[in-house]
Amino acid sequence: MKEAIVFTGPKVEIRDVDIPKPERNQVVIKVAVSGSNPKDWKVPEWMEQANGTNQGDDIAGTIYAVGEGVTEFRKGDRVAAFHEMTTPHGSYAEYAVAWDHTTFFLPEKTSFEEGAALPLAAMTAAPWSPASKPTPLVVYGASSAVGSYVIQLAKRSNIHPLICVSGRAQEHVEKLIDRSKGDTIVDYRKGDDAVVQGIKDALKGEKLQYAYDAVSEKNSPENIAKVLDSASGKATFVLPPKGNWAGKHDCYDESVHQSTTMVGSVHSKNPADRDLGYVYFRYLTRGLEEGWFSGQPQEVVPGGLGGVQSALERLKDGTVSAVKYVFKISDTEGVNA
């Protein structure tokens, strides 16, 4: 089969390799469409041992084989899955491996393209508990895939007002929010001072207790720190400060609770983390079926796996907004559909 290997740069090399076999509690998926994420070019630069590996983690396709202990899936099922990051047999290939607890059914009405836009970013956005009173939440980077999924899950849990920091993709964000419940958009292109003031104006005198930073760089932590309640605020980031996963952003008071959302924890040995992945991925199937949850808009990159490098280059240069790059594996040169 064909497999795309990602090196620093990013540079991508397509190789011929054997079809993988599942271990216990794993499935092998015939990949119809693979999704991409910014981490796909970042990880090879951050981790030397990951330089020259298959970085694809968003899988959409059909079950090809199941390992021992798998009872939920059978050959031919339409599924999406979150591949375990930095392990072999990712989604940039004709066949990929996933654990059964991070694999979930795709409704017939959900395309493989939409399915490939979901797993990693949607799980990064989970979870939310229903709110019984107005609960302002800042979503910084609202037009990103993670930010968009945060908005949808927050709405499902009656969390409002949503104060969404976005730029040129505000039309996309507008379709997700509910203005009748106080949700609003703050334009980051007007500068840091305007962002801070815009958030304060949206709060209308209320304290900000919660912020989800789907950017976590380019002054977003600092801007949030200027409005988050210094006594009891909580902020979650998708990237650690200065690459230190155990570190804290030094622009916050000690009383502010900081956490870094580590989506890969659903593949840890911690039963609670694995259960979270199991429950939420199946919850996404329900959301897709019922229509209250949908995938980030997708752009199919020409050339299948041959288009991975150009897509990662665009992700690296920061010009991507409100779109998920996905790859139809059958478009790859040398692949037989």
PDB file of C-alpha atoms in Angstrom, residues 39-294:
ATOM      1  CA  LYS A  39       0.401  19.434  14.537  1.00  0.00           C
ATOM      2  CA  ASP A  40       1.222  17.262  11.497  1.00  0.00           C
ATOM      3  CA  TRP A  41       4.036  19.633  10.518  1.00  0.00           C
ATOM      4  CA  LYS A  42       4.841  20.739  14.066  1.00  0.00           C
ATOM      5  CA  VAL A  43       5.465  17.365  15.715  1.00  0.00           C
ATOM      6  CA  PRO A  44       8.370  16.349  13.420  1.00  0.00           C
ATOM      7  CA  GLU A  45      10.039  19.648  14.364  1.00  0.00           C
ATOM      8  CA  TRP A  46       9.287  19.277  18.088  1.00  0.00           C
ATOM      9  CA  MET A  47      10.215  15.597  18.446  1.00  0.00           C
ATOM     10  CA  GLU A  48      13.238  14.156  16.669  1.00  0.00           C
ATOM     11  CA  GLN A  49      11.887  10.622  17.071  1.00  0.00           C
ATOM     12  CA  ALA A  50       8.755  11.669  15.141  1.00  0.00           C
ATOM     13  CA  ASN A  51      10.718  13.075  12.202  1.00  0.00           C
ATOM     14  CA  GLY A  52      10.029  10.760   9.278  1.00  0.00           C
ATOM     15  CA  THR A  53       6.746   9.212  10.410  1.00  0.00           C
ATOM     16  CA  ASN A  54       3.151   9.029   9.214  1.00  0.00           C
ATOM     17  CA  GLN A  55       1.570  11.999  10.989  1.00  0.00           C
ATOM     18  CA  GLY A  56      -2.036  11.503   9.866  1.00  0.00           C
ATOM     19  CA  ASP A  57      -4.425  11.050  12.783  1.00  0.00           C
ATOM     20  CA  ASP A  58      -7.876  11.782  11.314  1.00  0.00           C
ATOM     21  CA  ILE A  59      -9.323   8.689   9.618  1.00  0.00           C
ATOM     22  CA  ALA A  60     -12.555   8.205   7.680  1.00  0.00           C
ATOM     23  CA  GLY A  61     -13.316   5.028   5.773  1.00  0.00           C
ATOM     24  CA  THR A  62     -14.538   1.466   6.222  1.00  0.00           C
ATOM     25  CA  ILE A  63     -13.512  -1.295   8.606  1.00  0.00           C
ATOM     26  CA  TYR A  64     -11.098  -3.674   6.877  1.00  0.00           C
ATOM     27  CA  ALA A  65     -10.117  -5.935   9.774  1.00  0.00           C
ATOM     28  CA  VAL A  66     -10.678  -6.165  13.534  1.00  0.00           C
ATOM     29  CA  GLY A  67      -8.418  -7.469  16.261  1.00  0.00           C
ATOM     30  CA  GLU A  68      -9.285  -9.747  19.145  1.00  0.00           C
ATOM     31  CA  GLY A  69     -11.669  -8.237  21.662  1.00  0.00           C
ATOM     32  CA  VAL A  70     -13.379  -5.913  19.162  1.00  0.00           C
ATOM     33  CA  THR A  71     -17.145  -6.505  19.362  1.00  0.00           C
ATOM     34  CA  GLU A  72     -18.640  -3.225  18.163  1.00  0.00           C
ATOM     35  CA  PHE A  73     -17.367  -3.120  14.595  1.00  0.00           C
ATOM     36  CA  ARG A  74     -17.286  -5.465  11.633  1.00  0.00           C
ATOM     37  CA  LYS A  75     -15.823  -5.392   8.143  1.00  0.00           C
ATOM     38  CA  GLY A  76     -17.462  -2.806   5.875  1.00  0.00           C
ATOM     39  CA  ASP A  77     -18.759  -0.484   8.628  1.00  0.00           C
ATOM     40  CA  ARG A  78     -18.537   3.232   7.801  1.00  0.00           C
ATOM     41  CA  VAL A  79     -16.434   4.847  10.523  1.00  0.00           C
ATOM     42  CA  ALA A  80     -14.169   7.691  11.522  1.00  0.00           C
ATOM     43  CA  ALA A  81     -11.366   7.329  14.043  1.00  0.00           C
ATOM     44  CA  PHE A  82      -8.643   9.124  15.949  1.00  0.00           C
ATOM     45  CA  HIS A  83      -5.311   7.403  15.344  1.00  0.00           C
ATOM     46  CA  GLU A  84      -2.940   7.314  18.307  1.00  0.00           C
ATOM     47  CA  MET A  85      -0.502  10.162  17.726  1.00  0.00           C
ATOM     48  CA  THR A  86       3.204   9.423  17.069  1.00  0.00           C
ATOM     49  CA  THR A  87       2.540   5.690  16.640  1.00  0.00           C
ATOM     50  CA  PRO A  88       2.832   3.769  13.340  1.00  0.00           C
ATOM     51  CA  HIS A  89       0.077   3.261  10.767  1.00  0.00           C
ATOM     52  CA  GLY A  90      -1.520   6.704  10.670  1.00  0.00           C
ATOM     53  CA  SER A  91      -4.154   7.989   8.262  1.00  0.00           C
ATOM     54  CA  TYR A  92      -1.767   9.220   5.544  1.00  0.00           C
ATOM     55  CA  ALA A  93      -2.023   5.798   3.944  1.00  0.00           C
ATOM     56  CA  GLU A  94      -4.375   3.412   2.186  1.00  0.00           C
ATOM     57  CA  TYR A  95      -4.942   1.543   5.443  1.00  0.00           C
ATOM     58  CA  ALA A  96      -4.645   2.859   8.995  1.00  0.00           C
ATOM     59  CA  VAL A  97      -4.881   1.504  12.537  1.00  0.00           C
ATOM     60  CA  ALA A  98      -7.035   2.853  15.372  1.00  0.00           C
ATOM     61  CA  TRP A  99      -8.081   1.658  18.802  1.00  0.00           C
ATOM     62  CA  ASP A 100     -11.707   0.589  18.969  1.00  0.00           C
ATOM     63  CA  HIS A 101     -12.568   3.066  21.751  1.00  0.00           C
ATOM     64  CA  THR A 102     -11.539   6.029  19.551  1.00  0.00           C
ATOM     65  CA  THR A 103     -13.404   4.714  16.506  1.00  0.00           C
ATOM     66  CA  PHE A 104     -17.018   5.720  15.899  1.00  0.00           C
ATOM     67  CA  PHE A 105     -19.744   5.132  13.332  1.00  0.00           C
ATOM     68  CA  LEU A 106     -20.497   7.665  10.619  1.00  0.00           C
ATOM     69  CA  PRO A 107     -24.171   8.158   9.760  1.00  0.00           C
ATOM     70  CA  GLU A 108     -24.999   7.460   6.123  1.00  0.00           C
ATOM     71  CA  LYS A 109     -25.692  11.160   5.554  1.00  0.00           C
ATOM     72  CA  THR A 110     -22.203  12.107   6.797  1.00  0.00           C
ATOM     73  CA  SER A 111     -19.600  12.087   4.037  1.00  0.00           C
ATOM     74  CA  PHE A 112     -16.139  10.655   4.510  1.00  0.00           C
ATOM     75  CA  GLU A 113     -14.811  14.160   3.866  1.00  0.00           C
ATOM     76  CA  GLU A 114     -16.773  15.518   6.828  1.00  0.00           C
ATOM     77  CA  GLY A 115     -15.831  12.500   8.925  1.00  0.00           C
ATOM     78  CA  ALA A 116     -12.141  13.138   8.297  1.00  0.00           C
ATOM     79  CA  ALA A 117     -12.541  16.699   9.603  1.00  0.00           C
ATOM     80  CA  LEU A 118     -13.704  15.535  13.021  1.00  0.00           C
ATOM     81  CA  PRO A 119     -11.677  13.181  15.245  1.00  0.00           C
ATOM     82  CA  LEU A 120      -8.648  15.005  16.664  1.00  0.00           C
ATOM     83  CA  ALA A 121     -10.108  18.523  16.763  1.00  0.00           C
ATOM     84  CA  ALA A 122     -13.538  17.463  18.017  1.00  0.00           C
ATOM     85  CA  MET A 123     -12.031  15.467  20.877  1.00  0.00           C
ATOM     86  CA  THR A 124      -9.766  18.429  21.728  1.00  0.00           C
ATOM     87  CA  ALA A 125     -12.966  20.460  22.188  1.00  0.00           C
ATOM     88  CA  ALA A 126     -14.599  18.000  24.640  1.00  0.00           C
ATOM     89  CA  PRO A 127     -16.119  17.893  27.225  1.00  0.00           C
ATOM     90  CA  TRP A 128     -18.843  20.276  28.452  1.00  0.00           C
ATOM     91  CA  SER A 129     -21.341  20.069  31.320  1.00  0.00           C
ATOM     92  CA  PRO A 130     -24.811  21.691  31.039  1.00  0.00           C
ATOM     93  CA  ALA A 131     -24.980  25.200  32.475  1.00  0.00           C
ATOM     94  CA  SER A 132     -27.993  26.305  34.523  1.00  0.00           C
ATOM     95  CA  LYS A 133     -27.221  30.041  34.460  1.00  0.00           C
ATOM     96  CA  PRO A 134     -25.461  32.503  32.129  1.00  0.00           C
ATOM     97  CA  THR A 135     -21.825  31.428  31.864  1.00  0.00           C
ATOM     98  CA  PRO A 136     -19.651  33.685  29.712  1.00  0.00           C
ATOM     99  CA  LEU A 137     -16.998  31.777  27.794  1.00  0.00           C
ATOM    100  CA  VAL A 138     -14.263  33.246  25.619  1.00  0.00           C
ATOM    101  CA  VAL A 139     -13.392  31.055  22.635  1.00  0.00           C
ATOM    102  CA  TYR A 140     -10.143  32.402  21.215  1.00  0.00           C
ATOM    103  CA  GLY A 141      -9.559  31.181  17.663  1.00  0.00           C
ATOM    104  CA  ALA A 142     -13.255  30.528  17.116  1.00  0.00           C
ATOM    105  CA  SER A 143     -12.991  29.856  13.379  1.00  0.00           C
ATOM    106  CA  SER A 144     -10.408  27.092  13.797  1.00  0.00           C
ATOM    107  CA  ALA A 145     -11.608  23.492  13.772  1.00  0.00           C
ATOM    108  CA  VAL A 146     -11.097  23.161  17.530  1.00  0.00           C
ATOM    109  CA  GLY A 147     -12.729  26.529  18.191  1.00  0.00           C
ATOM    110  CA  SER A 148     -15.707  25.691  15.991  1.00  0.00           C
ATOM    111  CA  TYR A 149     -16.248  22.406  17.801  1.00  0.00           C
ATOM    112  CA  VAL A 150     -15.926  24.138  21.172  1.00  0.00           C
ATOM    113  CA  ILE A 151     -18.744  26.485  20.135  1.00  0.00           C
ATOM    114  CA  GLN A 152     -21.012  23.630  19.073  1.00  0.00           C
ATOM    115  CA  LEU A 153     -20.448  21.586  22.219  1.00  0.00           C
ATOM    116  CA  ALA A 154     -20.778  24.656  24.442  1.00  0.00           C
ATOM    117  CA  LYS A 155     -24.110  25.545  22.823  1.00  0.00           C
ATOM    118  CA  ARG A 156     -25.299  21.985  23.380  1.00  0.00           C
ATOM    119  CA  SER A 157     -24.528  22.488  27.078  1.00  0.00           C
ATOM    120  CA  ASN A 158     -26.361  25.837  27.184  1.00  0.00           C
ATOM    121  CA  ILE A 159     -23.169  27.820  27.763  1.00  0.00           C
ATOM    122  CA  HIS A 160     -23.747  31.478  26.834  1.00  0.00           C
ATOM    123  CA  PRO A 161     -22.752  34.142  26.073  1.00  0.00           C
ATOM    124  CA  LEU A 162     -20.002  32.858  23.820  1.00  0.00           C
ATOM    125  CA  ILE A 163     -17.426  35.569  23.172  1.00  0.00           C
ATOM    126  CA  CYS A 164     -15.724  34.422  20.002  1.00  0.00           C
ATOM    127  CA  VAL A 165     -12.400  35.902  18.926  1.00  0.00           C
ATOM    128  CA  SER A 166     -12.000  35.537  15.179  1.00  0.00           C
ATOM    129  CA  GLY A 167     -10.639  37.291  12.074  1.00  0.00           C
ATOM    130  CA  ARG A 168     -11.527  37.052   8.422  1.00  0.00           C
ATOM    131  CA  ALA A 169     -13.668  33.915   8.871  1.00  0.00           C
ATOM    132  CA  GLN A 170     -16.356  35.641  10.929  1.00  0.00           C
ATOM    133  CA  GLU A 171     -19.091  34.573   8.507  1.00  0.00           C
ATOM    134  CA  HIS A 172     -18.338  30.965   9.445  1.00  0.00           C
ATOM    135  CA  VAL A 173     -18.461  31.743  13.169  1.00  0.00           C
ATOM    136  CA  GLU A 174     -21.691  33.704  12.744  1.00  0.00           C
ATOM    137  CA  LYS A 175     -23.420  30.539  11.530  1.00  0.00           C
ATOM    138  CA  LEU A 176     -22.469  28.737  14.736  1.00  0.00           C
ATOM    139  CA  ILE A 177     -23.362  31.239  17.458  1.00  0.00           C
ATOM    140  CA  ASP A 178     -26.714  32.387  18.865  1.00  0.00           C
ATOM    141  CA  ARG A 179     -26.963  36.162  19.014  1.00  0.00           C
ATOM    142  CA  SER A 180     -30.278  35.943  20.887  1.00  0.00           C
ATOM    143  CA  LYS A 181     -28.385  34.530  23.872  1.00  0.00           C
ATOM    144  CA  GLY A 182     -25.709  37.203  23.869  1.00  0.00           C
ATOM    145  CA  ASP A 183     -23.107  35.433  21.737  1.00  0.00           C
ATOM    146  CA  THR A 184     -20.801  37.804  19.895  1.00  0.00           C
ATOM    147  CA  ILE A 185     -17.639  38.058  17.797  1.00  0.00           C
ATOM    148  CA  VAL A 186     -14.519  40.080  18.559  1.00  0.00           C
ATOM    149  CA  ASP A 187     -12.205  40.835  15.617  1.00  0.00           C
ATOM    150  CA  TYR A 188      -8.542  40.162  16.479  1.00  0.00           C
ATOM    151  CA  ARG A 189      -7.365  42.013  13.363  1.00  0.00           C
ATOM    152  CA  LYS A 190      -8.004  45.313  15.137  1.00  0.00           C
ATOM    153  CA  GLY A 191      -5.124  44.662  17.531  1.00  0.00           C
ATOM    154  CA  ASP A 192      -4.581  43.368  21.044  1.00  0.00           C
ATOM    155  CA  ASP A 193      -6.024  46.400  22.839  1.00  0.00           C
ATOM    156  CA  ALA A 194      -9.198  46.174  20.758  1.00  0.00           C
ATOM    157  CA  VAL A 195      -9.518  42.468  21.521  1.00  0.00           C
ATOM    158  CA  VAL A 196      -9.267  43.069  25.243  1.00  0.00           C
ATOM    159  CA  GLN A 197     -11.763  45.930  25.106  1.00  0.00           C
ATOM    160  CA  GLY A 198     -14.102  43.931  22.882  1.00  0.00           C
ATOM    161  CA  ILE A 199     -14.186  41.091  25.389  1.00  0.00           C
ATOM    162  CA  LYS A 200     -14.825  43.517  28.250  1.00  0.00           C
ATOM    163  CA  ASP A 201     -17.659  45.141  26.315  1.00  0.00           C
ATOM    164  CA  ALA A 202     -19.225  41.745  25.618  1.00  0.00           C
ATOM    165  CA  LEU A 203     -19.082  40.818  29.315  1.00  0.00           C
ATOM    166  CA  LYS A 204     -21.195  43.862  30.231  1.00  0.00           C
ATOM    167  CA  GLY A 205     -19.764  44.041  33.702  1.00  0.00           C
ATOM    168  CA  GLU A 206     -19.826  40.296  34.367  1.00  0.00           C
ATOM    169  CA  LYS A 207     -16.696  38.479  35.528  1.00  0.00           C
ATOM    170  CA  LEU A 208     -14.986  36.164  33.080  1.00  0.00           C
ATOM    171  CA  GLN A 209     -14.402  32.803  34.721  1.00  0.00           C
ATOM    172  CA  TYR A 210     -13.716  30.608  31.670  1.00  0.00           C
ATOM    173  CA  ALA A 211     -11.655  30.844  28.501  1.00  0.00           C
ATOM    174  CA  TYR A 212     -10.749  28.272  25.861  1.00  0.00           C
ATOM    175  CA  ASP A 213      -7.693  29.316  23.878  1.00  0.00           C
ATOM    176  CA  ALA A 214      -7.621  27.377  20.610  1.00  0.00           C
ATOM    177  CA  VAL A 215      -4.653  29.487  19.448  1.00  0.00           C
ATOM    178  CA  SER A 216      -2.358  29.626  22.488  1.00  0.00           C
ATOM    179  CA  GLU A 217       0.230  31.835  20.786  1.00  0.00           C
ATOM    180  CA  LYS A 218       0.575  35.269  19.153  1.00  0.00           C
ATOM    181  CA  ASN A 219      -0.467  37.096  22.364  1.00  0.00           C
ATOM    182  CA  SER A 220      -3.713  35.186  22.869  1.00  0.00           C
ATOM    183  CA  PRO A 221      -2.737  34.042  26.413  1.00  0.00           C
ATOM    184  CA  GLU A 222      -1.737  37.590  27.326  1.00  0.00           C
ATOM    185  CA  ASN A 223      -4.990  39.066  25.992  1.00  0.00           C
ATOM    186  CA  ILE A 224      -7.090  36.552  27.895  1.00  0.00           C
ATOM    187  CA  ALA A 225      -5.090  37.218  31.086  1.00  0.00           C
ATOM    188  CA  LYS A 226      -6.154  40.876  30.967  1.00  0.00           C
ATOM    189  CA  VAL A 227      -9.858  39.987  31.238  1.00  0.00           C
ATOM    190  CA  LEU A 228      -9.979  36.640  33.077  1.00  0.00           C
ATOM    191  CA  ASP A 229     -10.935  36.858  36.752  1.00  0.00           C
ATOM    192  CA  SER A 230      -7.636  36.873  38.639  1.00  0.00           C
ATOM    193  CA  ALA A 231      -9.070  35.211  41.731  1.00  0.00           C
ATOM    194  CA  SER A 232     -10.877  32.182  40.333  1.00  0.00           C
ATOM    195  CA  GLY A 233     -10.571  32.166  36.550  1.00  0.00           C
ATOM    196  CA  LYS A 234      -9.878  29.037  34.511  1.00  0.00           C
ATOM    197  CA  ALA A 235      -8.142  28.997  31.129  1.00  0.00           C
ATOM    198  CA  THR A 236      -7.492  26.032  28.855  1.00  0.00           C
ATOM    199  CA  PHE A 237      -4.852  26.081  26.108  1.00  0.00           C
ATOM    200  CA  VAL A 238      -4.157  23.801  23.156  1.00  0.00           C
ATOM    201  CA  LEU A 239      -0.424  24.554  23.244  1.00  0.00           C
ATOM    202  CA  PRO A 240       1.890  24.773  26.256  1.00  0.00           C
ATOM    203  CA  PRO A 241       4.003  27.856  26.991  1.00  0.00           C
ATOM    204  CA  LYS A 242       7.309  27.746  25.122  1.00  0.00           C
ATOM    205  CA  GLY A 243       6.918  24.059  24.338  1.00  0.00           C
ATOM    206  CA  ASN A 244       6.949  23.082  28.032  1.00  0.00           C
ATOM    207  CA  TRP A 245       3.948  20.797  28.525  1.00  0.00           C
ATOM    208  CA  ALA A 246       4.264  20.988  32.292  1.00  0.00           C
ATOM    209  CA  GLY A 247       4.725  24.752  32.351  1.00  0.00           C
ATOM    210  CA  LYS A 248       2.377  27.671  32.987  1.00  0.00           C
ATOM    211  CA  HIS A 249       1.864  30.935  31.133  1.00  0.00           C
ATOM    212  CA  ASP A 250       3.587  33.514  33.311  1.00  0.00           C
ATOM    213  CA  CYS A 251       1.118  36.278  32.469  1.00  0.00           C
ATOM    214  CA  TYR A 252      -1.416  34.837  34.946  1.00  0.00           C
ATOM    215  CA  ASP A 253      -1.750  35.155  38.705  1.00  0.00           C
ATOM    216  CA  GLU A 254      -1.112  32.029  40.753  1.00  0.00           C
ATOM    217  CA  SER A 255      -4.812  31.771  41.630  1.00  0.00           C
ATOM    218  CA  VAL A 256      -5.827  31.304  37.990  1.00  0.00           C
ATOM    219  CA  HIS A 257      -6.245  27.656  37.044  1.00  0.00           C
ATOM    220  CA  GLN A 258      -4.358  26.847  33.842  1.00  0.00           C
ATOM    221  CA  SER A 259      -4.621  23.611  31.914  1.00  0.00           C
ATOM    222  CA  THR A 260      -3.355  22.351  28.590  1.00  0.00           C
ATOM    223  CA  THR A 261      -5.775  20.237  26.590  1.00  0.00           C
ATOM    224  CA  MET A 262      -3.860  17.131  25.545  1.00  0.00           C
ATOM    225  CA  VAL A 263      -6.072  15.238  23.112  1.00  0.00           C
ATOM    226  CA  GLY A 264      -3.672  12.313  23.074  1.00  0.00           C
ATOM    227  CA  SER A 265      -4.648  11.494  26.654  1.00  0.00           C
ATOM    228  CA  VAL A 266      -7.586   9.438  25.327  1.00  0.00           C
ATOM    229  CA  HIS A 267      -4.961   6.902  24.265  1.00  0.00           C
ATOM    230  CA  SER A 268      -3.302   6.824  27.689  1.00  0.00           C
ATOM    231  CA  LYS A 269      -3.516   3.945  30.147  1.00  0.00           C
ATOM    232  CA  ASN A 270      -5.713   6.032  32.439  1.00  0.00           C
ATOM    233  CA  PRO A 271      -9.181   4.377  32.382  1.00  0.00           C
ATOM    234  CA  ALA A 272     -10.950   7.698  32.945  1.00  0.00           C
ATOM    235  CA  ASP A 273      -9.281   9.280  29.928  1.00  0.00           C
ATOM    236  CA  ARG A 274     -10.051   6.260  27.755  1.00  0.00           C
ATOM    237  CA  ASP A 275     -13.667   6.314  28.907  1.00  0.00           C
ATOM    238  CA  LEU A 276     -13.904   9.988  27.975  1.00  0.00           C
ATOM    239  CA  GLY A 277     -12.777   9.155  24.456  1.00  0.00           C
ATOM    240  CA  TYR A 278     -15.169   6.217  24.205  1.00  0.00           C
ATOM    241  CA  VAL A 279     -18.206   8.189  25.343  1.00  0.00           C
ATOM    242  CA  TYR A 280     -17.561  11.389  23.434  1.00  0.00           C
ATOM    243  CA  PHE A 281     -16.772   9.810  20.091  1.00  0.00           C
ATOM    244  CA  ARG A 282     -20.070   7.977  20.260  1.00  0.00           C
ATOM    245  CA  TYR A 283     -21.753  11.191  21.328  1.00  0.00           C
ATOM    246  CA  LEU A 284     -20.429  12.763  18.129  1.00  0.00           C
ATOM    247  CA  THR A 285     -22.184  10.080  16.097  1.00  0.00           C
ATOM    248  CA  ARG A 286     -25.453  11.091  17.759  1.00  0.00           C
ATOM    249  CA  GLY A 287     -24.765  14.774  17.139  1.00  0.00           C
ATOM    250  CA  LEU A 288     -24.095  14.131  13.464  1.00  0.00           C
ATOM    251  CA  GLU A 289     -27.239  12.019  13.154  1.00  0.00           C
ATOM    252  CA  GLU A 290     -29.438  14.552  14.955  1.00  0.00           C
ATOM    253  CA  GLY A 291     -27.916  17.508  13.133  1.00  0.00           C
ATOM    254  CA  TRP A 292     -26.758  19.667  16.039  1.00  0.00           C
ATOM    255  CA  PHE A 293     -23.102  18.875  15.353  1.00  0.00           C
ATOM    256  CA  SER A 294     -21.278  19.199  12.048  1.00  0.00           C
TER     257      SER A 294
END
